[in-house]
Coordinates of C-alpha atoms in Angstrom, one line a residue:
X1 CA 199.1 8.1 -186.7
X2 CA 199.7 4.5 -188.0
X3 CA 202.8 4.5 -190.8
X4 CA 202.2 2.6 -194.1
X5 CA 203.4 -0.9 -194.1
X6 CA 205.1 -0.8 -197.4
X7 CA 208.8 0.3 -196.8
X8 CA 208.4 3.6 -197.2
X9 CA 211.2 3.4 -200.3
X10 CA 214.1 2.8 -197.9
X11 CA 216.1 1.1 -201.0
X12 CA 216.5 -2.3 -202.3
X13 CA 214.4 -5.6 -200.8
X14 CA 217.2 -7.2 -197.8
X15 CA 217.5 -10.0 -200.5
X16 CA 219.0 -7.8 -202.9
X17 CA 220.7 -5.7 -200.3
X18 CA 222.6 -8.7 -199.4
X19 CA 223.9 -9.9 -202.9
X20 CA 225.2 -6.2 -203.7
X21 CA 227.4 -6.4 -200.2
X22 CA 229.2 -9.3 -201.8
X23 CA 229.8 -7.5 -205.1
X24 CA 231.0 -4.6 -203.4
X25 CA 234.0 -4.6 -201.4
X26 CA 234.8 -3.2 -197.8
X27 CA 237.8 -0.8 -197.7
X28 CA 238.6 -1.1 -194.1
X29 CA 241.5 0.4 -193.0
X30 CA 243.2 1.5 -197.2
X31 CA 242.0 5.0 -196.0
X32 CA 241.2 7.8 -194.0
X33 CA 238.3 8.4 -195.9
X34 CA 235.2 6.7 -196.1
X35 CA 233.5 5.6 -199.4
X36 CA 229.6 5.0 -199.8
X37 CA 230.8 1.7 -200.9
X38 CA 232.2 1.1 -197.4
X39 CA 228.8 1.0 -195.6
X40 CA 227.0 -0.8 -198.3
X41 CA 225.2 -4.1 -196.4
X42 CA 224.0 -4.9 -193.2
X43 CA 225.3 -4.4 -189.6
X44 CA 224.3 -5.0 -186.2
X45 CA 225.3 -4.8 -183.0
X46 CA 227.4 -7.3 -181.1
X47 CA 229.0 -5.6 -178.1
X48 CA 229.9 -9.3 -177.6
X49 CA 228.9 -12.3 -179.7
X50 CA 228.2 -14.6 -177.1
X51 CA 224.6 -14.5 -176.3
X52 CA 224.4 -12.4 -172.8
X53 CA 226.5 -9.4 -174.2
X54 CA 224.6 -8.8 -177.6
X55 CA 223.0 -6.6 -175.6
X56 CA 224.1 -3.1 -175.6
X57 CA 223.6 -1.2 -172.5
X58 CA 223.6 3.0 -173.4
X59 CA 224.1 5.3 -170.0
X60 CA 220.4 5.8 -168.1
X61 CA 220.3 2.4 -168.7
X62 CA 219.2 1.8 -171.9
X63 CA 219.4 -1.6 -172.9
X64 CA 218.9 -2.2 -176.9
X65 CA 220.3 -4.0 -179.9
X66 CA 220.9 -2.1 -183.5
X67 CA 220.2 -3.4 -186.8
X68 CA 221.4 -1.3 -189.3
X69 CA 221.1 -1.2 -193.3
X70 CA 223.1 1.1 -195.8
X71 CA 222.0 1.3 -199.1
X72 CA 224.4 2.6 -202.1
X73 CA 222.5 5.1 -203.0
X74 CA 223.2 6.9 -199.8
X75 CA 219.7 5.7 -198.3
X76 CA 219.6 3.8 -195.0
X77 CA 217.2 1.9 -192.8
X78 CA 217.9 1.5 -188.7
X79 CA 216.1 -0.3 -186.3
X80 CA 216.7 0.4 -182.9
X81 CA 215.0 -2.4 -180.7
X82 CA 214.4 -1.7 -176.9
X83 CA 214.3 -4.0 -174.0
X84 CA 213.2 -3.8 -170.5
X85 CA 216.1 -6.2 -169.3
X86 CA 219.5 -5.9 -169.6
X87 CA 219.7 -9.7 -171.1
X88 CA 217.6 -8.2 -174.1
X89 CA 214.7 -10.8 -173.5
X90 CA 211.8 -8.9 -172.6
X91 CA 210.9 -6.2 -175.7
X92 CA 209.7 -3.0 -175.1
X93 CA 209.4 -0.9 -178.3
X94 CA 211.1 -0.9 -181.5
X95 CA 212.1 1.9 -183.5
X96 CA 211.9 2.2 -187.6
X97 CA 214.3 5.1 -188.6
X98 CA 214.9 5.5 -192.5
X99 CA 216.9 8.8 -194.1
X100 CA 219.8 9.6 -196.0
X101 CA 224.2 10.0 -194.8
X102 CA 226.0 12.0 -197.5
X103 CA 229.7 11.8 -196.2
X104 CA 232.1 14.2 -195.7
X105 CA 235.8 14.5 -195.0
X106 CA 238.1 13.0 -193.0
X107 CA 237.5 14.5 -189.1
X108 CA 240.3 16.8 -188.0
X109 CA 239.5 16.2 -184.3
X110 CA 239.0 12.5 -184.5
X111 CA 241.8 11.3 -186.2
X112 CA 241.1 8.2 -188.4
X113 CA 237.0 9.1 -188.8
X114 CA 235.0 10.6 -191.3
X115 CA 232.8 13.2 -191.0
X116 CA 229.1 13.1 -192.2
X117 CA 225.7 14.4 -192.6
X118 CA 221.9 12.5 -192.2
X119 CA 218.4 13.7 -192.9
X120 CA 215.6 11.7 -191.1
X121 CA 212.9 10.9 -193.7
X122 CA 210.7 8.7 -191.4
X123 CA 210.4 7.4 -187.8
X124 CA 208.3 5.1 -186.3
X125 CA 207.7 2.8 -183.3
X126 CA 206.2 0.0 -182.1
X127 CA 205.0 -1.0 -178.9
X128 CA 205.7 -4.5 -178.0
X129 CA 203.4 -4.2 -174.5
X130 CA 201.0 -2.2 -172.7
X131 CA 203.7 -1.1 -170.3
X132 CA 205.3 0.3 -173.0
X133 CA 203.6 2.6 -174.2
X134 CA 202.8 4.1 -170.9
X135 CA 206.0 4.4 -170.3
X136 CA 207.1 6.6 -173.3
X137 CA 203.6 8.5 -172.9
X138 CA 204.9 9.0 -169.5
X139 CA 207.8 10.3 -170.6
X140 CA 206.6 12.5 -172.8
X141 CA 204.0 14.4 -170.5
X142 CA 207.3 15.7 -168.7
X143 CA 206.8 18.6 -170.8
X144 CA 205.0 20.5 -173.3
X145 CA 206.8 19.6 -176.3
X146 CA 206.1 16.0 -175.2
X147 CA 202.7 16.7 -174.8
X148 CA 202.1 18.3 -178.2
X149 CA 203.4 14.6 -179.6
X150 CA 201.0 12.3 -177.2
X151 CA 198.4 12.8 -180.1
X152 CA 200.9 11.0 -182.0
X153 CA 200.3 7.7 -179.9
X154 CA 197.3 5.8 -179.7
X155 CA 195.1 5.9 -176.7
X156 CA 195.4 3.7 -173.8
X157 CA 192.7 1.7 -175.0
X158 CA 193.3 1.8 -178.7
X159 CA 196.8 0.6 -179.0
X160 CA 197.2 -2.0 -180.7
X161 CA 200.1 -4.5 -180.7
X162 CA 201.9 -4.5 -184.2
X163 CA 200.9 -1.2 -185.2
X164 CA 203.7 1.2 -186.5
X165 CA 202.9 4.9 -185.2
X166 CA 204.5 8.1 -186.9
X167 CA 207.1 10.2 -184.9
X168 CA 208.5 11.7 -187.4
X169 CA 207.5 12.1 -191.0
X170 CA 208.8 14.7 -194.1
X171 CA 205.4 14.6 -195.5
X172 CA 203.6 15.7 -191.7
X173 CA 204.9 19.1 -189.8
X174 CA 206.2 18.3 -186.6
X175 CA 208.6 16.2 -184.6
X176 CA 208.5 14.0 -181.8
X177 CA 211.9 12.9 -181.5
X178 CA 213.5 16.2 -179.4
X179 CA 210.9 15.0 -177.0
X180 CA 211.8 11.4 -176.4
X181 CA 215.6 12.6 -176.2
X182 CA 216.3 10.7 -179.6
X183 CA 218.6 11.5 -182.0
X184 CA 220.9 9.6 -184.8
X185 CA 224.1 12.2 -184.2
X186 CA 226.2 9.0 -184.2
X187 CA 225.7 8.6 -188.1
X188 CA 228.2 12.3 -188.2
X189 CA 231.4 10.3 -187.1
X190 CA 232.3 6.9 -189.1
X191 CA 234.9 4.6 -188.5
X192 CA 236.1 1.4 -190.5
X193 CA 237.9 -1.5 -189.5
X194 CA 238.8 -4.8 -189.9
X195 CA 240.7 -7.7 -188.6
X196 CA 241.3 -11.3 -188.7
X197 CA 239.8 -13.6 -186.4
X198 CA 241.8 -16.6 -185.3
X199 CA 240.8 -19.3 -184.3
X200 CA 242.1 -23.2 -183.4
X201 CA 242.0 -25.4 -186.3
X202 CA 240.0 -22.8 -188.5
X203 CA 241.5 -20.5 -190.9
X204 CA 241.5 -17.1 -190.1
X205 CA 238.0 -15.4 -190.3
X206 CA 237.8 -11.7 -192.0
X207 CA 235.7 -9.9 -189.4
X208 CA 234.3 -6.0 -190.5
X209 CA 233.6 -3.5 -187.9
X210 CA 231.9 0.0 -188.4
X211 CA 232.3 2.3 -185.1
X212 CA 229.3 5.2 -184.9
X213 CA 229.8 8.2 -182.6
X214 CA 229.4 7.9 -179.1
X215 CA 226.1 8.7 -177.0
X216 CA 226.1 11.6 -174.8
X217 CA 226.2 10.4 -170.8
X218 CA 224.1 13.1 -170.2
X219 CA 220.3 12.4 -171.6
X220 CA 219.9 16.1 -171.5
X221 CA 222.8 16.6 -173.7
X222 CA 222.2 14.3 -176.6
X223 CA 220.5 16.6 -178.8
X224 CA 223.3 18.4 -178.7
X225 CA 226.2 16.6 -178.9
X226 CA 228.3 15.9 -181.9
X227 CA 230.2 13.2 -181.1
X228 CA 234.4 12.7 -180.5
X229 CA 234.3 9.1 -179.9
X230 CA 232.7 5.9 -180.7
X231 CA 230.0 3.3 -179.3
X232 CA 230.5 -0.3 -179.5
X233 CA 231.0 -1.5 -183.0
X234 CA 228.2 -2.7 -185.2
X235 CA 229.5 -5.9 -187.1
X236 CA 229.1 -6.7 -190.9
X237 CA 226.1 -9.9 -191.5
X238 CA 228.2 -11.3 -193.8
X239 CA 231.6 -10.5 -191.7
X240 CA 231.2 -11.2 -188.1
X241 CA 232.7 -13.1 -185.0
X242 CA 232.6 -16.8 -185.2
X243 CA 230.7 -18.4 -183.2
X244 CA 228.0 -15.8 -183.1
X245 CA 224.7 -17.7 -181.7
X246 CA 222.6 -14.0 -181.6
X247 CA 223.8 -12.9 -184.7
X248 CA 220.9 -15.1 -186.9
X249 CA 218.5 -13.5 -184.6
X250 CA 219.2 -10.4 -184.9
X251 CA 219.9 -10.4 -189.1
X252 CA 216.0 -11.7 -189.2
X253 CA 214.3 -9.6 -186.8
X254 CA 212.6 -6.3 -188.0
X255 CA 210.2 -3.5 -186.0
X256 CA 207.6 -6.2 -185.7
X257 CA 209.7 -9.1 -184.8
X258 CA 212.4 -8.0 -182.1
X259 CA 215.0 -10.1 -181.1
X260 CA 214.4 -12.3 -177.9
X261 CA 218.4 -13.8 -176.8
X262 CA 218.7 -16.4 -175.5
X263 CA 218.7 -16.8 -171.6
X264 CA 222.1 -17.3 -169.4
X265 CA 223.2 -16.3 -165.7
X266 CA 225.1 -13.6 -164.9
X267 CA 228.3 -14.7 -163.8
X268 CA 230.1 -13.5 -160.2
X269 CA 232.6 -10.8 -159.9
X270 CA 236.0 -12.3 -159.5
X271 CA 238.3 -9.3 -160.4
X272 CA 241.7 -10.9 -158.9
X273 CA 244.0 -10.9 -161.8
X274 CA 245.9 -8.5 -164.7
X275 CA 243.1 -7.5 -167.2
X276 CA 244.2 -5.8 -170.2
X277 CA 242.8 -3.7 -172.9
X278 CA 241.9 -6.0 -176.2
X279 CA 243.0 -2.8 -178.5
X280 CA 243.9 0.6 -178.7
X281 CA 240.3 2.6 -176.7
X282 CA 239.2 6.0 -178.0
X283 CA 237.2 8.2 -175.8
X284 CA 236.0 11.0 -176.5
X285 CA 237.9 14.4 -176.5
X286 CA 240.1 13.2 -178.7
X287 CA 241.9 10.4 -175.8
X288 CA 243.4 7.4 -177.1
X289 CA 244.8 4.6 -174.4
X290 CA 245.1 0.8 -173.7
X291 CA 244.7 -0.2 -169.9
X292 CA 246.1 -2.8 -167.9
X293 CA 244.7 -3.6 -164.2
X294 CA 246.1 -5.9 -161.5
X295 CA 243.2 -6.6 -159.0
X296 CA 243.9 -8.3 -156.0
X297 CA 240.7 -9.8 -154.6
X298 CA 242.2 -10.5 -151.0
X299 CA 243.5 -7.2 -149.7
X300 CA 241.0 -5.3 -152.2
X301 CA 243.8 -3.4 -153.7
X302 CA 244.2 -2.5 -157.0
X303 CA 247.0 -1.0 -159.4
X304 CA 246.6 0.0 -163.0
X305 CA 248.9 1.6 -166.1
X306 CA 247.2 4.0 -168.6
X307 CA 249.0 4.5 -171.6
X308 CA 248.0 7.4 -173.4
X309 CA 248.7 7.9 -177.0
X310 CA 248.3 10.9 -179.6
X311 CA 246.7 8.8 -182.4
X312 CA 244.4 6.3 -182.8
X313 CA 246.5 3.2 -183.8
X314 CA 248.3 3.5 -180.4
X315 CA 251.8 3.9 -181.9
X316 CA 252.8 7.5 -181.0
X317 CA 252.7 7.3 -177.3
X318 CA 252.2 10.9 -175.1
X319 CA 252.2 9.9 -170.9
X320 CA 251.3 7.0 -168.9
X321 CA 250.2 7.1 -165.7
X322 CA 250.4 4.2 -162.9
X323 CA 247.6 4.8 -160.0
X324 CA 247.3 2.6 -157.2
X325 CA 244.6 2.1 -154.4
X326 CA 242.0 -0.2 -153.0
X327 CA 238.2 -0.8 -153.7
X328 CA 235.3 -1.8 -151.7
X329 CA 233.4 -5.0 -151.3
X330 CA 230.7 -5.2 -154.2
X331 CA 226.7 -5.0 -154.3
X332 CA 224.6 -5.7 -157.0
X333 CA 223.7 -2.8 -159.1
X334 CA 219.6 -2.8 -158.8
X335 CA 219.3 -0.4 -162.1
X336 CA 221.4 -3.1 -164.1
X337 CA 220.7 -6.4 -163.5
X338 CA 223.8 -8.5 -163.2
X339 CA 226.2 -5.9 -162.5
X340 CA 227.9 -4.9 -159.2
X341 CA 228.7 -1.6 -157.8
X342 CA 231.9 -0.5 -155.9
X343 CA 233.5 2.6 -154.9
X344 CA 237.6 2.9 -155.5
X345 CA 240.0 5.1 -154.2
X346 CA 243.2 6.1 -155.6
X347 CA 245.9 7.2 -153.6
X348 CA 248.9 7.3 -155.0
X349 CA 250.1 7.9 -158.4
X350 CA 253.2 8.1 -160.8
X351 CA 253.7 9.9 -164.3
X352 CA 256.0 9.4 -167.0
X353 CA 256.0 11.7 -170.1
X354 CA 256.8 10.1 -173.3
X355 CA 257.0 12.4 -175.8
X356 CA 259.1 16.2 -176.0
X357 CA 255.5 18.1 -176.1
X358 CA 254.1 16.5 -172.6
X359 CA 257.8 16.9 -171.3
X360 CA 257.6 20.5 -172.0
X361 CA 254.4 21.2 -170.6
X362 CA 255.0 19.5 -167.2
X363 CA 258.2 20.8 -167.0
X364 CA 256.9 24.3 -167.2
X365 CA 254.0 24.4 -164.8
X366 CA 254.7 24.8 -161.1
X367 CA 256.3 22.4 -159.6
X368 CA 254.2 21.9 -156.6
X369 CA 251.7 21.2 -159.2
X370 CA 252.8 17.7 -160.0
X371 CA 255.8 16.2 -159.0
X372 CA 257.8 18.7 -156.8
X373 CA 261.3 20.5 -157.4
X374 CA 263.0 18.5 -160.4
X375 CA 263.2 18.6 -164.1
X376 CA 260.8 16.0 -166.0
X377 CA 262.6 14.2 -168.7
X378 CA 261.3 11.4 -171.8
X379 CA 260.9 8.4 -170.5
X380 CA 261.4 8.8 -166.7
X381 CA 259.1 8.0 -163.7
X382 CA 258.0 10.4 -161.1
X383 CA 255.7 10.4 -158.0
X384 CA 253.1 12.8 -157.8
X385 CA 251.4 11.8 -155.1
X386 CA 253.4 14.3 -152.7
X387 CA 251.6 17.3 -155.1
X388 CA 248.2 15.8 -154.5
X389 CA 248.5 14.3 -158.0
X390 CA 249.6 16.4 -161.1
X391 CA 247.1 19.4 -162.5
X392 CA 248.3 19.7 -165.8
X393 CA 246.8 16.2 -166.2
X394 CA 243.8 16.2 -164.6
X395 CA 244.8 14.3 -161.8
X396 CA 244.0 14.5 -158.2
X397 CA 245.1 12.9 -155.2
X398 CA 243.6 11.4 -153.2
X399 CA 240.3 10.1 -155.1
X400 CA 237.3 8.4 -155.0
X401 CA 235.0 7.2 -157.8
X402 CA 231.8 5.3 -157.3
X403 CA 231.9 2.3 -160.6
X404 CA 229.7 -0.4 -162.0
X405 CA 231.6 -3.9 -163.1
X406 CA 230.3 -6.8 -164.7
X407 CA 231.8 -10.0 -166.1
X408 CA 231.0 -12.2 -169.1
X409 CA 232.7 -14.7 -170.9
X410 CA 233.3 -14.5 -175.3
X411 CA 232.3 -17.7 -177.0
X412 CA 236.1 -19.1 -176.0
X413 CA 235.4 -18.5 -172.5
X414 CA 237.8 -15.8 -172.2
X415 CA 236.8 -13.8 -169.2
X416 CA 235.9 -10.0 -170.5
X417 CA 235.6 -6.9 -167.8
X418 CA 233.5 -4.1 -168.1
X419 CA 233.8 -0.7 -166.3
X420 CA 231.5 1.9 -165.9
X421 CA 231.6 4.2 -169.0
X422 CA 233.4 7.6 -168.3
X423 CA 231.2 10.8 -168.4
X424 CA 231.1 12.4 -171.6
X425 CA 232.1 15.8 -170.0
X426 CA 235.3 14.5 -168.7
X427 CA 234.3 14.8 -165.1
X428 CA 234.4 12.6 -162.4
X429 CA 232.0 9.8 -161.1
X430 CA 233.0 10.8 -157.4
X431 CA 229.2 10.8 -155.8
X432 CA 226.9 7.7 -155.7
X433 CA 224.7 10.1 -158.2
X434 CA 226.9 10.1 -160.6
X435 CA 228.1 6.4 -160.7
X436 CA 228.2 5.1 -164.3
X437 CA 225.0 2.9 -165.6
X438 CA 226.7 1.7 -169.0
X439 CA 230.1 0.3 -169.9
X440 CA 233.3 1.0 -171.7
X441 CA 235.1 -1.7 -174.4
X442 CA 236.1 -4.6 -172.4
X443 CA 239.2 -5.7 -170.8
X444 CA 240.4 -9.3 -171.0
X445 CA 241.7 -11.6 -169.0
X446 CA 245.7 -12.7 -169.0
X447 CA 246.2 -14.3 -165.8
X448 CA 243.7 -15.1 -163.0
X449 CA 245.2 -14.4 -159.3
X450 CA 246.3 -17.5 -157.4
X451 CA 244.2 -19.0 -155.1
X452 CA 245.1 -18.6 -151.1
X453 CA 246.5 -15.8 -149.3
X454 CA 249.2 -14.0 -151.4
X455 CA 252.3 -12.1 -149.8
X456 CA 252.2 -8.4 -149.2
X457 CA 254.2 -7.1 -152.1
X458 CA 256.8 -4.6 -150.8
X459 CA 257.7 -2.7 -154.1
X460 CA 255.8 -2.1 -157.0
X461 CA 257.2 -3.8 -160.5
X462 CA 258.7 -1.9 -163.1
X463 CA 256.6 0.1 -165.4
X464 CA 255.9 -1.8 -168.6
X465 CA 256.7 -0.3 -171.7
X466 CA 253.8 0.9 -173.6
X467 CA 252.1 -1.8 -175.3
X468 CA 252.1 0.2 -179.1
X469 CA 250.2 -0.9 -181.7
X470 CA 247.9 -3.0 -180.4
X471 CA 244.9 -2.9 -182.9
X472 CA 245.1 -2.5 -186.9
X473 CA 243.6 0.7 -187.0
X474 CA 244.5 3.4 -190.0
X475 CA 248.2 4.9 -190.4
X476 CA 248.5 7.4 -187.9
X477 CA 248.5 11.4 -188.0
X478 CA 250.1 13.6 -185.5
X479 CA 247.6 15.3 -183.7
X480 CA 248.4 18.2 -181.3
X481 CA 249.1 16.8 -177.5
X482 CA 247.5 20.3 -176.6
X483 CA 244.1 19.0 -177.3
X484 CA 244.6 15.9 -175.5
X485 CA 245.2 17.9 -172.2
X486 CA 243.0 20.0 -172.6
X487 CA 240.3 17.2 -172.8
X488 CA 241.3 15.8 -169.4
X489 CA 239.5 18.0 -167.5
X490 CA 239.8 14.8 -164.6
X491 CA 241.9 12.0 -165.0
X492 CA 240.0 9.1 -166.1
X493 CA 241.0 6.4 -163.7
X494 CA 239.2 3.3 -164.5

């Protein structure tokens, strides 16, 4: 069934969508909870604003850009646009999602979010090929809920290009969109935030985030799921990265006119260097980090600090953990274009608690458990790699995870690494089968490896002190260490 082109009553025309986000001003980071007022304008996704990254990249893969609208009077419009490429060049179909968020409260689980609640008035979709739509009919003769929806489609000869098709409707019994493995659980978990964007010779540029919940890694799982953590950011039309050569695309497109970006080459994996986290990461199970990695492409070793934290402005630190290893020669990924694949093995390992709670709990499990005979203390350095890492962490010893990399470059060209995104259960990617195929946030670039054959290093470096603070997320609120261990059912190495 084809939809009605006339808006459906999603809200105010885009023009005057756009003047009321000027008259109405973002709260980023005043509070833990979220106003109405907050989400009021336009936002779309920029996992990077140079033109290769725009393109998000969702675990199967799924490669897609969002475009979303928030209305004042709680109403909202979303596009989801799909793409058969992981450059977002070739469209493939295009969702129209419209419905209502009343939020809620500030989350107790995730600290700094707000909790909400959406009703789906309308979806449709458009096919942008033939291909397409076989595809998603495909899909959906996998079983018989699916097949009940087919008669939603058009046939294979009567598609027509352009034409909006009903998948879900609250006029019409009936919904497709358990079927196709859709759902828009990321509008329950909200997060503001804001910063300023420096750059040489410019004034600082006010740049507004808003973070949704996190996708499942598990297809089977996402109708299910309520999310703990966050997806890349959508960005504010009106407050976004400078330069930003996708975002005019993507602020113009609708269901009927995708964006196309713009066309550049993948770039070669050169991972010799110290990469660090650009801000404090959530992950979901309440885990809040920054990372820093020292690659060294010669010997193919690696070494890498997690700091772990107990809220999400990364100033109340719990444990870090150094891990060393080494990691194989790369392949190209052929399920995500440009990316490589390697396998890495850790096999040694260090802990330090930094807080009385972590010290306590290490301190009473076993000692062959992590770390040997000894007392643990704040603040102090211990191998576990005798214990075959340290259980009441998660970690094991020794270790092999199979990962995906890729490399871009942000309009500065500052290098940016992405790893494979961690499952959503907290297990580990230690079989080919289970190697990631989307990413996490990015890791930049401080200092690239020399060229020519370095010295074998005979002793590790200090431990760096936590790096606290890094990102101007909301004022902090203890949380319970109890539930971050409990959420590491594995370390989460990379």
């Amino acid at each position: 069934m084809a939809l009605p082109e006339d808006g459906g009553g999603a809200g105010p025309a885009p023009e005057q969508m756009k003047e009321e986000g000027t008259q109405q001003p973002f709260l980023f980071g005043n509070t833990l909870r979220v106003a109405m007022w907050d989400l009021v304008g336009f936002h779309f996704s920029v996992q990077n604003p140079s033109p290769p990254s725009s393109c998000e990249v969702r675990p199967g893969p799924e490669f897609l850009i969002r475009f979303y609208t928030f209305y004042s009077n709680r109403l909202f419009r979303a596009y989801q646009f799909y793409y058969r490429d992981p450059s977002c060049q070739e469209p493939a179909h295009s969702l129209l999602i419209k419905g209502k968020v009343h939020l809620r409260q500030a989350s107790w689980i995730t600290q700094g979010a707000t909790e909400a609640d959406y009703h789906l008035h309308k979806v449709g979709i458009v096919f942008h090929s033939h291909h397409a739509l076989l595809h998603i009919a495909r899909h959906l003769n996998q079983t018989q809920a699916g097949q009940d929806c087919t008669g939603r489609l058009p046939l294979d000869r009567a598609w027509l290009p352009g034409t909006l098709y009903e998948l879900l409707s609250s006029q019409v019994p009936g919904d497709c969109m358990a079927a196709l493995g859709f759902s828009m659980h990321e509008l329950s978990l909200l997060h503001l935030q804001h910063h300023m964007q420096q750059q040489p010779g410019v004034a600082p540029h006010l740049v507004k985030e808003l973070f949704l919940g996190d996708i499942h890694t598990d297809w089977t799982e996402r109708q299910h799921y309520r999310p703990t953590g966050y997806q890349c950011p959508l960005q504010s039309v009106l407050h976004h990265t400078w330069p930003c050569l996708a975002c005019s695309l993507i602020a113009c497109s609708d269901e009927h006119h995708p964006p196309v970006l713009p066309s550049r080459p993948a770039l070669p994996l050169h991972l010799g260097g110290h990469w660090v986290s650009m801000g404090c990461e959530a992950r979901p199970a309440v885990l809040f980090l920054t990372r820093l990695f020292t690659f060294d492409d010669h010997k193919h070793s690696w070494e890498g600090h997690y700091h772990h934290f107990s809220d999400p402005a990364c100033r109340h630190p719990t444990f870090t953990v150094f891990a060393a290893g080494h990691y194989s020669r790369g392949t190209p990924s052929p399920r995500v274009h440009g990316s490589t694949e390697l396998m890495f093995e850790v096999i040694r390992a260090h802990v330090t608690p930094m807080d009385q709670v972590t010290t306590a709990i290490l301190n009473f499990s076993k000692p062959s458990s992590c770390g040997g005979p000894g007392v643990w203390s704040v603040g102090t350095e211990r191998d576990v790699t005798a214990t075959n890492g340290c259980h009441p962490l998660g970690i094991k010893l020794p270790h092999i995870e199979y990962e995906l990399f890729k490399m871009e470059q942000d309009p500065s060209g500052q290098s940016l690494l992405f790893i494979g995104q961690r499952p959503t259960d907290g297990s580990s990617p230690d079989t080919p089968e289970k190697r990631p195929t989307s990413f996490q946030a990015p890791l930049v670039l401080c200092k690239r490896q020399a060229q020519g054959t370095p010295r074998p290093s005979q002793h590790r470096p200090p431990m760096q002190n936590p790096p606290i603070g890094w990102a101007p997320y909301l004022p902090a609120i203890p949380l319970p260490i109890l539930l971050l261990v409990q959420g590491l059912a594995s370390f989460e190495w990379l």
